[in-house]
PDB file of N, CA and C in Angstrom:
ATOM      1  N   MET A   1     -39.251  67.990-124.268  1.00 81.00           N
ATOM      2  CA  MET A   1     -38.349  67.073-123.615  1.00 81.00           C
ATOM      3  C   MET A   1     -38.121  65.913-124.581  1.00 81.00           C
ATOM      4  N   SER A   2     -36.851  65.653-124.778  1.00 90.00           N
ATOM      5  CA  SER A   2     -36.508  64.602-125.724  1.00 90.00           C
ATOM      6  C   SER A   2     -36.639  63.232-125.066  1.00 90.00           C
ATOM      7  N   GLU A   3     -36.604  62.232-125.897  1.00 91.00           N
ATOM      8  CA  GLU A   3     -36.726  60.845-125.414  1.00 91.00           C
ATOM      9  C   GLU A   3     -35.550  60.498-124.506  1.00 91.00           C
ATOM     10  N   ALA A   4     -34.370  60.958-124.790  1.00 89.00           N
ATOM     11  CA  ALA A   4     -33.181  60.686-123.979  1.00 89.00           C
ATOM     12  C   ALA A   4     -33.315  61.362-122.610  1.00 89.00           C
ATOM     13  N   GLU A   5     -33.815  62.595-122.593  1.00 91.00           N
ATOM     14  CA  GLU A   5     -34.005  63.295-121.314  1.00 91.00           C
ATOM     15  C   GLU A   5     -35.069  62.581-120.491  1.00 91.00           C
ATOM     16  N   ARG A   6     -36.103  62.181-121.180  1.00 92.00           N
ATOM     17  CA  ARG A   6     -37.186  61.474-120.483  1.00 92.00           C
ATOM     18  C   ARG A   6     -36.669  60.164-119.884  1.00 92.00           C
ATOM     19  N   ALA A   7     -35.891  59.419-120.642  1.00 92.00           N
ATOM     20  CA  ALA A   7     -35.311  58.158-120.162  1.00 92.00           C
ATOM     21  C   ALA A   7     -34.376  58.412-118.987  1.00 92.00           C
ATOM     22  N   ALA A   8     -33.614  59.508-119.051  1.00 92.00           N
ATOM     23  CA  ALA A   8     -32.694  59.844-117.960  1.00 92.00           C
ATOM     24  C   ALA A   8     -33.470  60.192-116.688  1.00 92.00           C
ATOM     25  N   VAL A   9     -34.577  60.937-116.849  1.00 92.00           N
ATOM     26  CA  VAL A   9     -35.406  61.299-115.694  1.00 92.00           C
ATOM     27  C   VAL A   9     -36.020  60.044-115.089  1.00 92.00           C
ATOM     28  N   ILE A  10     -36.527  59.167-115.939  1.00 93.00           N
ATOM     29  CA  ILE A  10     -37.131  57.916-115.446  1.00 93.00           C
ATOM     30  C   ILE A  10     -36.072  57.069-114.734  1.00 93.00           C
ATOM     31  N   ALA A  11     -34.876  56.990-115.316  1.00 93.00           N
ATOM     32  CA  ALA A  11     -33.792  56.221-114.693  1.00 93.00           C
ATOM     33  C   ALA A  11     -33.398  56.829-113.349  1.00 93.00           C
ATOM     34  N   THR A  12     -33.346  58.152-113.304  1.00 94.00           N
ATOM     35  CA  THR A  12     -33.004  58.833-112.048  1.00 94.00           C
ATOM     36  C   THR A  12     -34.080  58.603-110.998  1.00 94.00           C
ATOM     37  N   GLN A  13     -35.341  58.710-111.429  1.00 94.00           N
ATOM     38  CA  GLN A  13     -36.434  58.469-110.486  1.00 94.00           C
ATOM     39  C   GLN A  13     -36.406  57.022-109.978  1.00 94.00           C
ATOM     40  N   LYS A  14     -36.138  56.098-110.896  1.00 93.00           N
ATOM     41  CA  LYS A  14     -36.073  54.686-110.506  1.00 93.00           C
ATOM     42  C   LYS A  14     -34.937  54.470-109.496  1.00 93.00           C
ATOM     43  N   ALA A  15     -33.781  55.075-109.758  1.00 94.00           N
ATOM     44  CA  ALA A  15     -32.633  54.957-108.848  1.00 94.00           C
ATOM     45  C   ALA A  15     -32.968  55.570-107.486  1.00 94.00           C
ATOM     46  N   GLN A  16     -33.652  56.725-107.514  1.00 95.00           N
ATOM     47  CA  GLN A  16     -34.041  57.361-106.247  1.00 95.00           C
ATOM     48  C   GLN A  16     -35.041  56.501-105.484  1.00 95.00           C
ATOM     49  N   MET A  17     -35.991  55.895-106.195  1.00 96.00           N
ATOM     50  CA  MET A  17     -36.969  55.026-105.544  1.00 96.00           C
ATOM     51  C   MET A  17     -36.280  53.807-104.921  1.00 96.00           C
ATOM     52  N   GLU A  18     -35.304  53.251-105.651  1.00 95.00           N
ATOM     53  CA  GLU A  18     -34.557  52.107-105.115  1.00 95.00           C
ATOM     54  C   GLU A  18     -33.742  52.516-103.893  1.00 95.00           C
ATOM     55  N   GLU A  19     -33.135  53.694-103.971  1.00 95.00           N
ATOM     56  CA  GLU A  19     -32.365  54.194-102.819  1.00 95.00           C
ATOM     57  C   GLU A  19     -33.278  54.410-101.613  1.00 95.00           C
ATOM     58  N   ASN A  20     -34.437  55.014-101.867  1.00 95.00           N
ATOM     59  CA  ASN A  20     -35.391  55.246-100.776  1.00 95.00           C
ATOM     60  C   ASN A  20     -35.877  53.922-100.180  1.00 95.00           C
ATOM     61  N   GLU A  21     -36.162  52.960-101.049  1.00 96.00           N
ATOM     62  CA  GLU A  21     -36.600  51.649-100.570  1.00 96.00           C
ATOM     63  C   GLU A  21     -35.491  50.973 -99.758  1.00 96.00           C
ATOM     64  N   ALA A  22     -34.257  51.066-100.221  1.00 96.00           N
ATOM     65  CA  ALA A  22     -33.120  50.495 -99.495  1.00 96.00           C
ATOM     66  C   ALA A  22     -32.952  51.201 -98.146  1.00 96.00           C
ATOM     67  N   ALA A  23     -33.127  52.512 -98.127  1.00 96.00           N
ATOM     68  CA  ALA A  23     -33.008  53.265 -96.877  1.00 96.00           C
ATOM     69  C   ALA A  23     -34.122  52.868 -95.911  1.00 96.00           C
ATOM     70  N   ARG A  24     -35.344  52.680 -96.446  1.00 97.00           N
ATOM     71  CA  ARG A  24     -36.451  52.238 -95.581  1.00 97.00           C
ATOM     72  C   ARG A  24     -36.185  50.847 -95.016  1.00 97.00           C
ATOM     73  N   ARG A  25     -35.675  49.942 -95.880  1.00 97.00           N
ATOM     74  CA  ARG A  25     -35.350  48.592 -95.407  1.00 97.00           C
ATOM     75  C   ARG A  25     -34.245  48.630 -94.346  1.00 97.00           C
ATOM     76  N   ALA A  26     -33.245  49.469 -94.581  1.00 96.00           N
ATOM     77  CA  ALA A  26     -32.148  49.588 -93.613  1.00 96.00           C
ATOM     78  C   ALA A  26     -32.666  50.148 -92.288  1.00 96.00           C
ATOM     79  N   ALA A  27     -33.549  51.159 -92.373  1.00 97.00           N
ATOM     80  CA  ALA A  27     -34.113  51.737 -91.153  1.00 97.00           C
ATOM     81  C   ALA A  27     -34.973  50.705 -90.424  1.00 97.00           C
ATOM     82  N   ALA A  28     -35.755  49.938 -91.180  1.00 97.00           N
ATOM     83  CA  ALA A  28     -36.594  48.901 -90.563  1.00 97.00           C
ATOM     84  C   ALA A  28     -35.724  47.830 -89.915  1.00 97.00           C
ATOM     85  N   ALA A  29     -34.637  47.448 -90.604  1.00 96.00           N
ATOM     86  CA  ALA A  29     -33.722  46.453 -90.037  1.00 96.00           C
ATOM     87  C   ALA A  29     -33.065  46.996 -88.768  1.00 96.00           C
ATOM     88  N   GLN A  30     -32.689  48.270 -88.804  1.00 97.00           N
ATOM     89  CA  GLN A  30     -32.076  48.896 -87.625  1.00 97.00           C
ATOM     90  C   GLN A  30     -33.068  48.932 -86.458  1.00 97.00           C
ATOM     91  N   GLU A  31     -34.314  49.289 -86.746  1.00 97.00           N
ATOM     92  CA  GLU A  31     -35.337  49.312 -85.697  1.00 97.00           C
ATOM     93  C   GLU A  31     -35.595  47.915 -85.151  1.00 97.00           C
ATOM     94  N   ALA A  32     -35.615  46.923 -86.043  1.00 97.00           N
ATOM     95  CA  ALA A  32     -35.819  45.539 -85.600  1.00 97.00           C
ATOM     96  C   ALA A  32     -34.656  45.084 -84.723  1.00 97.00           C
ATOM     97  N   LEU A  33     -33.445  45.442 -85.122  1.00 97.00           N
ATOM     98  CA  LEU A  33     -32.271  45.094 -84.322  1.00 97.00           C
ATOM     99  C   LEU A  33     -32.335  45.767 -82.953  1.00 97.00           C
ATOM    100  N   TYR A  34     -32.714  47.037 -82.936  1.00 97.00           N
ATOM    101  CA  TYR A  34     -32.839  47.767 -81.676  1.00 97.00           C
ATOM    102  C   TYR A  34     -33.912  47.133 -80.793  1.00 97.00           C
ATOM    103  N   ALA A  35     -35.055  46.791 -81.403  1.00 97.00           N
ATOM    104  CA  ALA A  35     -36.138  46.166 -80.639  1.00 97.00           C
ATOM    105  C   ALA A  35     -35.693  44.806 -80.092  1.00 97.00           C
ATOM    106  N   GLN A  36     -34.977  44.041 -80.900  1.00 97.00           N
ATOM    107  CA  GLN A  36     -34.492  42.738 -80.444  1.00 97.00           C
ATOM    108  C   GLN A  36     -33.488  42.904 -79.303  1.00 97.00           C
ATOM    109  N   THR A  37     -32.623  43.901 -79.436  1.00 97.00           N
ATOM    110  CA  THR A  37     -31.649  44.172 -78.376  1.00 97.00           C
ATOM    111  C   THR A  37     -32.363  44.546 -77.082  1.00 97.00           C
ATOM    112  N   GLN A  38     -33.372  45.407 -77.192  1.00 98.00           N
ATOM    113  CA  GLN A  38     -34.124  45.801 -76.001  1.00 98.00           C
ATOM    114  C   GLN A  38     -34.839  44.603 -75.381  1.00 98.00           C
ATOM    115  N   THR A  39     -35.388  43.739 -76.228  1.00 97.00           N
ATOM    116  CA  THR A  39     -36.057  42.534 -75.726  1.00 97.00           C
ATOM    117  C   THR A  39     -35.059  41.624 -75.033  1.00 97.00           C
ATOM    118  N   ASP A  40     -33.890  41.439 -75.624  1.00 97.00           N
ATOM    119  CA  ASP A  40     -32.853  40.603 -75.006  1.00 97.00           C
ATOM    120  C   ASP A  40     -32.421  41.169 -73.659  1.00 97.00           C
ATOM    121  N   ILE A  41     -32.272  42.491 -73.603  1.00 98.00           N
ATOM    122  CA  ILE A  41     -31.883  43.138 -72.342  1.00 98.00           C
ATOM    123  C   ILE A  41     -32.974  42.939 -71.296  1.00 98.00           C
ATOM    124  N   ALA A  42     -34.230  43.110 -71.708  1.00 98.00           N
ATOM    125  CA  ALA A  42     -35.344  42.928 -70.767  1.00 98.00           C
ATOM    126  C   ALA A  42     -35.385  41.491 -70.254  1.00 98.00           C
ATOM    127  N   HIS A  43     -35.158  40.518 -71.142  1.00 98.00           N
ATOM    128  CA  HIS A  43     -35.141  39.114 -70.714  1.00 98.00           C
ATOM    129  C   HIS A  43     -33.982  38.845 -69.755  1.00 98.00           C
ATOM    130  N   ALA A  44     -32.820  39.416 -70.073  1.00 97.00           N
ATOM    131  CA  ALA A  44     -31.650  39.227 -69.203  1.00 97.00           C
ATOM    132  C   ALA A  44     -31.904  39.834 -67.823  1.00 97.00           C
ATOM    133  N   LEU A  45     -32.493  41.032 -67.794  1.00 98.00           N
ATOM    134  CA  LEU A  45     -32.794  41.672 -66.513  1.00 98.00           C
ATOM    135  C   LEU A  45     -33.837  40.881 -65.733  1.00 98.00           C
ATOM    136  N   ALA A  46     -34.829  40.356 -66.442  1.00 98.00           N
ATOM    137  CA  ALA A  46     -35.853  39.549 -65.768  1.00 98.00           C
ATOM    138  C   ALA A  46     -35.243  38.273 -65.207  1.00 98.00           C
ATOM    139  N   ALA A  47     -34.352  37.641 -65.966  1.00 97.00           N
ATOM    140  CA  ALA A  47     -33.689  36.427 -65.485  1.00 97.00           C
ATOM    141  C   ALA A  47     -32.822  36.742 -64.272  1.00 97.00           C
ATOM    142  N   GLN A  48     -32.131  37.863 -64.316  1.00 98.00           N
ATOM    143  CA  GLN A  48     -31.285  38.256 -63.189  1.00 98.00           C
ATOM    144  C   GLN A  48     -32.141  38.552 -61.962  1.00 98.00           C
ATOM    145  N   ALA A  49     -33.239  39.251 -62.151  1.00 97.00           N
ATOM    146  CA  ALA A  49     -34.134  39.548 -61.032  1.00 97.00           C
ATOM    147  C   ALA A  49     -34.717  38.260 -60.461  1.00 97.00           C
ATOM    148  N   SER A  50     -35.036  37.329 -61.335  1.00 97.00           N
ATOM    149  CA  SER A  50     -35.559  36.040 -60.878  1.00 97.00           C
ATOM    150  C   SER A  50     -34.502  35.293 -60.071  1.00 97.00           C
ATOM    151  N   ALA A  51     -33.261  35.329 -60.541  1.00 97.00           N
ATOM    152  CA  ALA A  51     -32.175  34.666 -59.818  1.00 97.00           C
ATOM    153  C   ALA A  51     -31.972  35.311 -58.448  1.00 97.00           C
ATOM    154  N   VAL A  52     -32.045  36.628 -58.404  1.00 97.00           N
ATOM    155  CA  VAL A  52     -31.899  37.334 -57.128  1.00 97.00           C
ATOM    156  C   VAL A  52     -33.041  36.969 -56.185  1.00 97.00           C
ATOM    157  N   ASP A  53     -34.258  36.927 -56.718  1.00 97.00           N
ATOM    158  CA  ASP A  53     -35.410  36.545 -55.889  1.00 97.00           C
ATOM    159  C   ASP A  53     -35.270  35.122 -55.368  1.00 97.00           C
ATOM    160  N   ASP A  54     -34.807  34.210 -56.236  1.00 97.00           N
ATOM    161  CA  ASP A  54     -34.594  32.824 -55.803  1.00 97.00           C
ATOM    162  C   ASP A  54     -33.541  32.760 -54.698  1.00 97.00           C
ATOM    163  N   PHE A  55     -32.460  33.514 -54.868  1.00 98.00           N
ATOM    164  CA  PHE A  55     -31.400  33.539 -53.855  1.00 98.00           C
ATOM    165  C   PHE A  55     -31.942  34.066 -52.531  1.00 98.00           C
ATOM    166  N   ARG A  56     -32.690  35.162 -52.597  1.00 98.00           N
ATOM    167  CA  ARG A  56     -33.252  35.732 -51.362  1.00 98.00           C
ATOM    168  C   ARG A  56     -34.228  34.767 -50.714  1.00 98.00           C
ATOM    169  N   ARG A  57     -35.020  34.090 -51.541  1.00 98.00           N
ATOM    170  CA  ARG A  57     -35.979  33.124 -51.008  1.00 98.00           C
ATOM    171  C   ARG A  57     -35.249  31.964 -50.323  1.00 98.00           C
ATOM    172  N   ARG A  58     -34.163  31.485 -50.963  1.00 98.00           N
ATOM    173  CA  ARG A  58     -33.378  30.400 -50.343  1.00 98.00           C
ATOM    174  C   ARG A  58     -32.724  30.871 -49.050  1.00 98.00           C
ATOM    175  N   GLN A  59     -32.218  32.094 -49.053  1.00 98.00           N
ATOM    176  CA  GLN A  59     -31.588  32.633 -47.841  1.00 98.00           C
ATOM    177  C   GLN A  59     -32.619  32.765 -46.724  1.00 98.00           C
ATOM    178  N   ALA A  60     -33.797  33.262 -47.050  1.00 98.00           N
ATOM    179  CA  ALA A  60     -34.849  33.412 -46.036  1.00 98.00           C
ATOM    180  C   ALA A  60     -35.272  32.051 -45.503  1.00 98.00           C
ATOM    181  N   ALA A  61     -35.356  31.057 -46.379  1.00 98.00           N
ATOM    182  CA  ALA A  61     -35.717  29.707 -45.938  1.00 98.00           C
ATOM    183  C   ALA A  61     -34.633  29.143 -45.035  1.00 98.00           C
ATOM    184  N   ALA A  62     -33.370  29.392 -45.371  1.00 98.00           N
ATOM    185  CA  ALA A  62     -32.264  28.911 -44.536  1.00 98.00           C
ATOM    186  C   ALA A  62     -32.301  29.584 -43.168  1.00 98.00           C
ATOM    187  N   VAL A  63     -32.590  30.872 -43.148  1.00 98.00           N
ATOM    188  CA  VAL A  63     -32.688  31.586 -41.866  1.00 98.00           C
ATOM    189  C   VAL A  63     -33.838  31.024 -41.037  1.00 98.00           C
ATOM    190  N   GLN A  64     -34.980  30.780 -41.680  1.00 98.00           N
ATOM    191  CA  GLN A  64     -36.129  30.219 -40.959  1.00 98.00           C
ATOM    192  C   GLN A  64     -35.806  28.823 -40.419  1.00 98.00           C
ATOM    193  N   ASP A  65     -35.127  28.007 -41.220  1.00 98.00           N
ATOM    194  CA  ASP A  65     -34.738  26.670 -40.754  1.00 98.00           C
ATOM    195  C   ASP A  65     -33.812  26.765 -39.552  1.00 98.00           C
ATOM    196  N   ARG A  66     -32.837  27.666 -39.626  1.00 98.00           N
ATOM    197  CA  ARG A  66     -31.907  27.829 -38.508  1.00 98.00           C
ATOM    198  C   ARG A  66     -32.638  28.325 -37.267  1.00 98.00           C
ATOM    199  N   LEU A  67     -33.570  29.243 -37.447  1.00 98.00           N
ATOM    200  CA  LEU A  67     -34.349  29.759 -36.326  1.00 98.00           C
ATOM    201  C   LEU A  67     -35.172  28.640 -35.684  1.00 98.00           C
ATOM    202  N   LYS A  68     -35.782  27.791 -36.523  1.00 98.00           N
ATOM    203  CA  LYS A  68     -36.550  26.664 -35.989  1.00 98.00           C
ATOM    204  C   LYS A  68     -35.651  25.702 -35.223  1.00 98.00           C
ATOM    205  N   GLN A  69     -34.445  25.461 -35.752  1.00 98.00           N
ATOM    206  CA  GLN A  69     -33.493  24.598 -35.047  1.00 98.00           C
ATOM    207  C   GLN A  69     -33.130  25.192 -33.687  1.00 98.00           C
ATOM    208  N   GLN A  70     -32.863  26.481 -33.666  1.00 98.00           N
ATOM    209  CA  GLN A  70     -32.495  27.133 -32.416  1.00 98.00           C
ATOM    210  C   GLN A  70     -33.654  27.095 -31.419  1.00 98.00           C
ATOM    211  N   MET A  71     -34.869  27.297 -31.904  1.00 97.00           N
ATOM    212  CA  MET A  71     -36.025  27.258 -31.013  1.00 97.00           C
ATOM    213  C   MET A  71     -36.206  25.842 -30.437  1.00 97.00           C
ATOM    214  N   GLU A  72     -36.000  24.825 -31.276  1.00 97.00           N
ATOM    215  CA  GLU A  72     -36.114  23.443 -30.810  1.00 97.00           C
ATOM    216  C   GLU A  72     -35.007  23.126 -29.803  1.00 97.00           C
ATOM    217  N   GLU A  73     -33.783  23.579 -30.076  1.00 97.00           N
ATOM    218  CA  GLU A  73     -32.685  23.386 -29.133  1.00 97.00           C
ATOM    219  C   GLU A  73     -33.001  24.048 -27.797  1.00 97.00           C
ATOM    220  N   LYS A  74     -33.533  25.264 -27.839  1.00 97.00           N
ATOM    221  CA  LYS A  74     -33.869  25.968 -26.598  1.00 97.00           C
ATOM    222  C   LYS A  74     -34.979  25.235 -25.857  1.00 97.00           C
ATOM    223  N   ARG A  75     -35.974  24.762 -26.581  1.00 96.00           N
ATOM    224  CA  ARG A  75     -37.063  24.023 -25.938  1.00 96.00           C
ATOM    225  C   ARG A  75     -36.518  22.781 -25.237  1.00 96.00           C
ATOM    226  N   ARG A  76     -35.622  22.041 -25.918  1.00 95.00           N
ATOM    227  CA  ARG A  76     -35.032  20.849 -25.296  1.00 95.00           C
ATOM    228  C   ARG A  76     -34.153  21.226 -24.101  1.00 95.00           C
ATOM    229  N   ARG A  77     -33.381  22.280 -24.242  1.00 93.00           N
ATOM    230  CA  ARG A  77     -32.508  22.726 -23.152  1.00 93.00           C
ATOM    231  C   ARG A  77     -33.334  23.152 -21.945  1.00 93.00           C
ATOM    232  N   ASP A  78     -34.418  23.912 -22.197  1.00 91.00           N
ATOM    233  CA  ASP A  78     -35.281  24.344 -21.099  1.00 91.00           C
ATOM    234  C   ASP A  78     -35.953  23.150 -20.429  1.00 91.00           C
ATOM    235  N   ALA A  79     -36.385  22.183 -21.226  1.00 90.00           N
ATOM    236  CA  ALA A  79     -37.019  20.987 -20.660  1.00 90.00           C
ATOM    237  C   ALA A  79     -36.011  20.208 -19.820  1.00 90.00           C
ATOM    238  N   ALA A  80     -34.789  20.064 -20.327  1.00 88.00           N
ATOM    239  CA  ALA A  80     -33.763  19.339 -19.564  1.00 88.00           C
ATOM    240  C   ALA A  80     -33.415  20.092 -18.288  1.00 88.00           C
ATOM    241  N   GLN A  81     -33.335  21.394 -18.359  1.00 86.00           N
ATOM    242  CA  GLN A  81     -33.017  22.188 -17.169  1.00 86.00           C
ATOM    243  C   GLN A  81     -34.153  22.120 -16.161  1.00 86.00           C
ATOM    244  N   ALA A  82     -35.379  22.148 -16.630  1.00 81.00           N
ATOM    245  CA  ALA A  82     -36.521  22.067 -15.720  1.00 81.00           C
ATOM    246  C   ALA A  82     -36.553  20.704 -15.039  1.00 81.00           C
ATOM    247  N   GLU A  83     -36.159  19.658 -15.757  1.00 79.00           N
ATOM    248  CA  GLU A  83     -36.131  18.313 -15.171  1.00 79.00           C
ATOM    249  C   GLU A  83     -34.972  18.183 -14.194  1.00 79.00           C
ATOM    250  N   LEU A  84     -33.822  18.732 -14.551  1.00 76.00           N
ATOM    251  CA  LEU A  84     -32.645  18.630 -13.699  1.00 76.00           C
ATOM    252  C   LEU A  84     -32.836  19.401 -12.396  1.00 76.00           C
ATOM    253  N   TYR A  85     -33.414  20.572 -12.476  1.00 73.00           N
ATOM    254  CA  TYR A  85     -33.597  21.408 -11.295  1.00 73.00           C
ATOM    255  C   TYR A  85     -35.047  21.388 -10.821  1.00 73.00           C
ATOM    256  N   ALA A  86     -35.672  20.243 -10.918  1.00 70.00           N
ATOM    257  CA  ALA A  86     -37.075  20.133 -10.520  1.00 70.00           C
ATOM    258  C   ALA A  86     -37.229  20.271  -9.006  1.00 70.00           C
ATOM    259  N   ASN A  87     -36.250  19.811  -8.257  1.00 70.00           N
ATOM    260  CA  ASN A  87     -36.318  19.912  -6.809  1.00 70.00           C
ATOM    261  C   ASN A  87     -35.723  21.244  -6.385  1.00 70.00           C
ATOM    262  N   LYS A  88     -36.572  22.145  -6.036  1.00 72.00           N
ATOM    263  CA  LYS A  88     -36.126  23.469  -5.617  1.00 72.00           C
ATOM    264  C   LYS A  88     -35.703  23.411  -4.152  1.00 72.00           C
ATOM    265  N   ILE A  89     -34.762  24.237  -3.828  1.00 75.00           N
ATOM    266  CA  ILE A  89     -34.298  24.291  -2.437  1.00 75.00           C
ATOM    267  C   ILE A  89     -35.355  25.029  -1.617  1.00 75.00           C
ATOM    268  N   SER A  90     -35.750  24.387  -0.543  1.00 76.00           N
ATOM    269  CA  SER A  90     -36.769  24.984   0.320  1.00 76.00           C
ATOM    270  C   SER A  90     -36.147  25.322   1.671  1.00 76.00           C
ATOM    271  N   ASP A  91     -36.936  25.905   2.525  1.00 79.00           N
ATOM    272  CA  ASP A  91     -36.455  26.229   3.871  1.00 79.00           C
ATOM    273  C   ASP A  91     -36.125  24.973   4.659  1.00 79.00           C
ATOM    274  N   GLU A  92     -36.768  23.867   4.365  1.00 79.00           N
ATOM    275  CA  GLU A  92     -36.484  22.597   5.032  1.00 79.00           C
ATOM    276  C   GLU A  92     -35.023  22.208   4.840  1.00 79.00           C
ATOM    277  N   TYR A  93     -34.507  22.488   3.709  1.00 75.00           N
ATOM    278  CA  TYR A  93     -33.114  22.157   3.417  1.00 75.00           C
ATOM    279  C   TYR A  93     -32.176  22.885   4.381  1.00 75.00           C
ATOM    280  N   HIS A  94     -32.428  24.141   4.628  1.00 74.00           N
ATOM    281  CA  HIS A  94     -31.564  24.922   5.513  1.00 74.00           C
ATOM    282  C   HIS A  94     -31.800  24.565   6.984  1.00 74.00           C
ATOM    283  N   ARG A  95     -32.985  24.187   7.318  1.00 76.00           N
ATOM    284  CA  ARG A  95     -33.293  23.884   8.708  1.00 76.00           C
ATOM    285  C   ARG A  95     -32.618  22.606   9.203  1.00 76.00           C
ATOM    286  N   GLN A  96     -32.226  21.763   8.290  1.00 80.00           N
ATOM    287  CA  GLN A  96     -31.614  20.504   8.746  1.00 80.00           C
ATOM    288  C   GLN A  96     -30.282  20.746   9.446  1.00 80.00           C
ATOM    289  N   TRP A  97     -29.653  21.869   9.262  1.00 78.00           N
ATOM    290  CA  TRP A  97     -28.416  22.205   9.999  1.00 78.00           C
ATOM    291  C   TRP A  97     -28.704  23.176  11.132  1.00 78.00           C
ATOM    292  N   GLY A  98     -29.884  23.615  11.188  1.00 71.00           N
ATOM    293  CA  GLY A  98     -30.254  24.503  12.264  1.00 71.00           C
ATOM    294  C   GLY A  98     -29.914  25.952  11.990  1.00 71.00           C
ATOM    295  N   THR A  99     -29.398  26.260  10.853  1.00 61.00           N
ATOM    296  CA  THR A  99     -29.088  27.653  10.529  1.00 61.00           C
ATOM    297  C   THR A  99     -29.664  27.946   9.138  1.00 61.00           C
ATOM    298  N   SER A 100     -29.824  29.238   8.925  1.00 53.00           N
ATOM    299  CA  SER A 100     -30.317  29.653   7.625  1.00 53.00           C
ATOM    300  C   SER A 100     -29.739  31.016   7.310  1.00 53.00           C
ATOM    301  N   HIS A 101     -29.425  31.221   6.130  1.00 61.00           N
ATOM    302  CA  HIS A 101     -28.913  32.530   5.704  1.00 61.00           C
ATOM    303  C   HIS A 101     -30.019  33.383   5.157  1.00 61.00           C
ATOM    304  N   ARG A 102     -31.222  32.910   5.293  1.00 53.00           N
ATOM    305  CA  ARG A 102     -32.334  33.656   4.743  1.00 53.00           C
ATOM    306  C   ARG A 102     -32.923  34.575   5.759  1.00 53.00           C
TER     307      ARG A 102
END
């Protein structure tokens, strides 16, 4: 093998090694980009799920507040009705006219 052939083989091997190294770097960059994309997607999904959970929690709290308001309104209404109709009609009421439908 002559010196020129040897130099050509070394140059070819060097070029192939550089190409392989460039391909490895490109593959690593592609994998890093893919991993970053997946991480970004996971963060976005987690943020969306968190927002949905917050919305549901606020809705449930609003429903509970409304339910408490309604229960308080009913309690006041029942108390007012019990006070208003505290005097129940008895048989004495009907006897004052001497007749009764009972």
